[in-house]
Coordinates of C-alpha atoms in Angstrom, one line a residue:
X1 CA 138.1 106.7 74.5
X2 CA 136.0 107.0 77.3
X3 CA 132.7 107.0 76.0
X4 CA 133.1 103.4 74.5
X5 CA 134.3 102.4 77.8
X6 CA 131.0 104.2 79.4
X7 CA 129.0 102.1 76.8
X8 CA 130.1 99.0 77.1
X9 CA 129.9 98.9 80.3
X10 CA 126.3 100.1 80.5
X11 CA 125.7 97.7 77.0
X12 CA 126.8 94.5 79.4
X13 CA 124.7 95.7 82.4
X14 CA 122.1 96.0 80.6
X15 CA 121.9 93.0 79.1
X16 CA 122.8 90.9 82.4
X17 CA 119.9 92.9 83.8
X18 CA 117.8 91.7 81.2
X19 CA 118.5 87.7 81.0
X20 CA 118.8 87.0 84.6
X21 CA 115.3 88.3 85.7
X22 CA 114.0 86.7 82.5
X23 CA 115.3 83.3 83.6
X24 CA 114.0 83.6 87.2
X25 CA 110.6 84.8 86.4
X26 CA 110.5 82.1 83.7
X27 CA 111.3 79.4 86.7
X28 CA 109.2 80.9 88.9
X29 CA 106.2 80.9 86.6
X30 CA 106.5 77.4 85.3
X31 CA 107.2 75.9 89.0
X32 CA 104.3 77.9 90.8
X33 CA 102.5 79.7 87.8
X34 CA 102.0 83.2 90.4
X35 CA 101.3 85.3 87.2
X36 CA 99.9 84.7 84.0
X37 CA 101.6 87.5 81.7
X38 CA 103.4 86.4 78.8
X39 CA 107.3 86.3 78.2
X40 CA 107.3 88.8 76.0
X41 CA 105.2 91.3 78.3
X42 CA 107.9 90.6 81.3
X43 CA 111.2 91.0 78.6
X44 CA 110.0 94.3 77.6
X45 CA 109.1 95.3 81.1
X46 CA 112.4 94.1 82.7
X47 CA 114.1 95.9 79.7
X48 CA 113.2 99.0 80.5
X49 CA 114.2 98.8 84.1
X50 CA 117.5 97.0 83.0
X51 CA 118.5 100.9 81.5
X52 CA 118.5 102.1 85.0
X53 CA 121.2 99.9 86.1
X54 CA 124.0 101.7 84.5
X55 CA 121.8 105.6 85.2
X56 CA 122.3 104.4 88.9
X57 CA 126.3 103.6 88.2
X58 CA 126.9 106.5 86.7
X59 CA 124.9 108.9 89.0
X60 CA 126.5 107.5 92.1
X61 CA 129.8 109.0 91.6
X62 CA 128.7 112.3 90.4
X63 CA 126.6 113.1 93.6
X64 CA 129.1 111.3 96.2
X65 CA 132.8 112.2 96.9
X66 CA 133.9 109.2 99.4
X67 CA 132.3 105.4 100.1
X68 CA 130.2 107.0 103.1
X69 CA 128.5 109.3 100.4
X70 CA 127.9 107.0 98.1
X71 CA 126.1 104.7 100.8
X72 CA 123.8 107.4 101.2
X73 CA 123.1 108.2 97.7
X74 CA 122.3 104.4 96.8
X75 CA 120.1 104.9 99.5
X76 CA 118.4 108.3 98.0
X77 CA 117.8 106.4 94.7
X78 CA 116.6 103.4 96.3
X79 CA 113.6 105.4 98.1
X80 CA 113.2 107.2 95.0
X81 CA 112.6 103.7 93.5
X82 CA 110.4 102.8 95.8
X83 CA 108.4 105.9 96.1
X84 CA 105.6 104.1 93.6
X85 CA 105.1 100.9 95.1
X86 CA 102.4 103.4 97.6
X87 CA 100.5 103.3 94.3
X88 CA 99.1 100.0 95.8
X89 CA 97.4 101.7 98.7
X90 CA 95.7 104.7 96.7
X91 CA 92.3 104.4 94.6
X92 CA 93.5 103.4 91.2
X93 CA 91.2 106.2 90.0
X94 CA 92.7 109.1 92.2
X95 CA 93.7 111.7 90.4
X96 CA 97.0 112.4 91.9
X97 CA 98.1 108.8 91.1
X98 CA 100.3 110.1 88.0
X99 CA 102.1 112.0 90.3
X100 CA 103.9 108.8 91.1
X101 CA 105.2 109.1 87.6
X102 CA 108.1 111.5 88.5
X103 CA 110.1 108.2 89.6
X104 CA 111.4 106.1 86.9
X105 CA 110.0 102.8 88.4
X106 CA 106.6 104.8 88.4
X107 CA 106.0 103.8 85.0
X108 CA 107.1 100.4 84.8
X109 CA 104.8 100.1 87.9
X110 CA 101.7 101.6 85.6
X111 CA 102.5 99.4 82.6
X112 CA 102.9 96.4 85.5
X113 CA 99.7 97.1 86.7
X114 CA 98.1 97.2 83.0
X115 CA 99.3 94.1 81.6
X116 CA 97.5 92.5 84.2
X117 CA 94.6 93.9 84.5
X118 CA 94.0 94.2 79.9
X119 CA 96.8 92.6 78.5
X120 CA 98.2 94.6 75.9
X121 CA 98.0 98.2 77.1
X122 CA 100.8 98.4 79.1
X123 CA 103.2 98.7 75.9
X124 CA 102.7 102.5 75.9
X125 CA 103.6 102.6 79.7
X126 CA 106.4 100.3 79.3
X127 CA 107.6 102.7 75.9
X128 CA 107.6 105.9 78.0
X129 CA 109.6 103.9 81.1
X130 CA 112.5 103.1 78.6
X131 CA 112.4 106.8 76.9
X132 CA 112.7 107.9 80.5
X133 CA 114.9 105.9 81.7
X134 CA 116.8 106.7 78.3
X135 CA 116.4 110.2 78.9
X136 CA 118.1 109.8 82.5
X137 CA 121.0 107.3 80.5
X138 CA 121.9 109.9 78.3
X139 CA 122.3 112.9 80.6
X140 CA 124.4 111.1 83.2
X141 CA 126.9 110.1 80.7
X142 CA 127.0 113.4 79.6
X143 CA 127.8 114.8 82.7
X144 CA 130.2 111.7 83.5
X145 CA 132.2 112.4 80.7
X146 CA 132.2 116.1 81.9
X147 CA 132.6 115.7 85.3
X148 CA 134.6 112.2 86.2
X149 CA 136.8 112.0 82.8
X150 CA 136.5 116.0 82.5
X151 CA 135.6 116.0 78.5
X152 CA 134.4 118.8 76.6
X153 CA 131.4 118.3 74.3

C-alpha cells in the first residue's frame, strides 16, 4: 500500500537525518571542542529537525506541478526555515520574539538557545519542535495520500 511506502521512506530519512549530523557534530566537538552541550542534548535536538526532512518531501509535490515549481517551493521553505535565525539580532527579552515560533525551526532555535545558556531547559522546547514538526508529518501525508496517490480516508 502506499502509506507503508510513504513511511518507510520518511522512517529511513529520518533516521539518516539523525546519525549523520550526530557523527559530524561529535567530530567536530572532539577535534575543536566549539560547544560544550552534551550528546544527548544535540540527538534530541537533531531529532526533531530530522522529522522535517520527509514534511519537506512530501510538501514539495503537493504545492509544485513541474521541476521549475518545485525550485521555487524548496526555496519558499527554505526562507521559511530561516526566518528565526533574525532571533539573533532581537533582544532576547522582546516580546515579539515568540512570534518567530510560527516556523518549525523557530523552536529548535529556542531550545538551541536554552541548552546553552541553562542546560536542561531546552527539553520542553525541543518536545514542542518534534510535536510540531509531527503535526506538519501527519497532515502532509494525509493530503499525499489524497492528493498524489488519490486515497480516500
Amino acid at each position: 500500500p502506499p502509506i507503508t511506502m510513504i513511511l518507510t521512506r520518511t522512517f529511513i530519512a529520518m533516521v539518516w537525518l539523525c546519525i549523520w549530523p550526530v557523527l559530524t557534530i561529535s567530530v567536530m566537538n572532539a577535534s575543536w571542542q566549539v560547544l560544550d552541550l552534551p550528546l544527548l542534548q544535540w540527538a534530541v535536538l537533531i531529532g526533531s529537525l530530522a522529522i522535517l526532512a520527509p514534511v519537506f518531501a512530501l510538501a514539495v509535490p503537493l504545492m509544485a506541478k513541474d521541476k521549475v515549481a518545485a525550485v521555487a517551493v524548496f526555496k519558499g521553505l527554505t526562507f521559511i526555515t530561516l526566518i528565526p535565525l533574525a532571533m539573533y539580532l532581537i533582544e532576547p527579552d522582546a516580546w515579539y520574539r515568540f512570534v518567530f515560533l510560527v516556523s518549525p525551526t523557530g523552536w529548535a532555535i529556542q531550545a538551541f538557545d536554552t541548552f546553552v545558556a541553562s542546560g536542561t531547559g531546552g527539553y520542553w522546547w525541543v518536545l514542542g519542535c518534534a510535536l510540531y514538526n509531527v503535526v506538519l508529518l501527519t497532515i502532509c501525508v494525509s493530503l499525499f495520500q489524497k492528493n498524489i496517490y488519490k486515497v480516500q480516508n
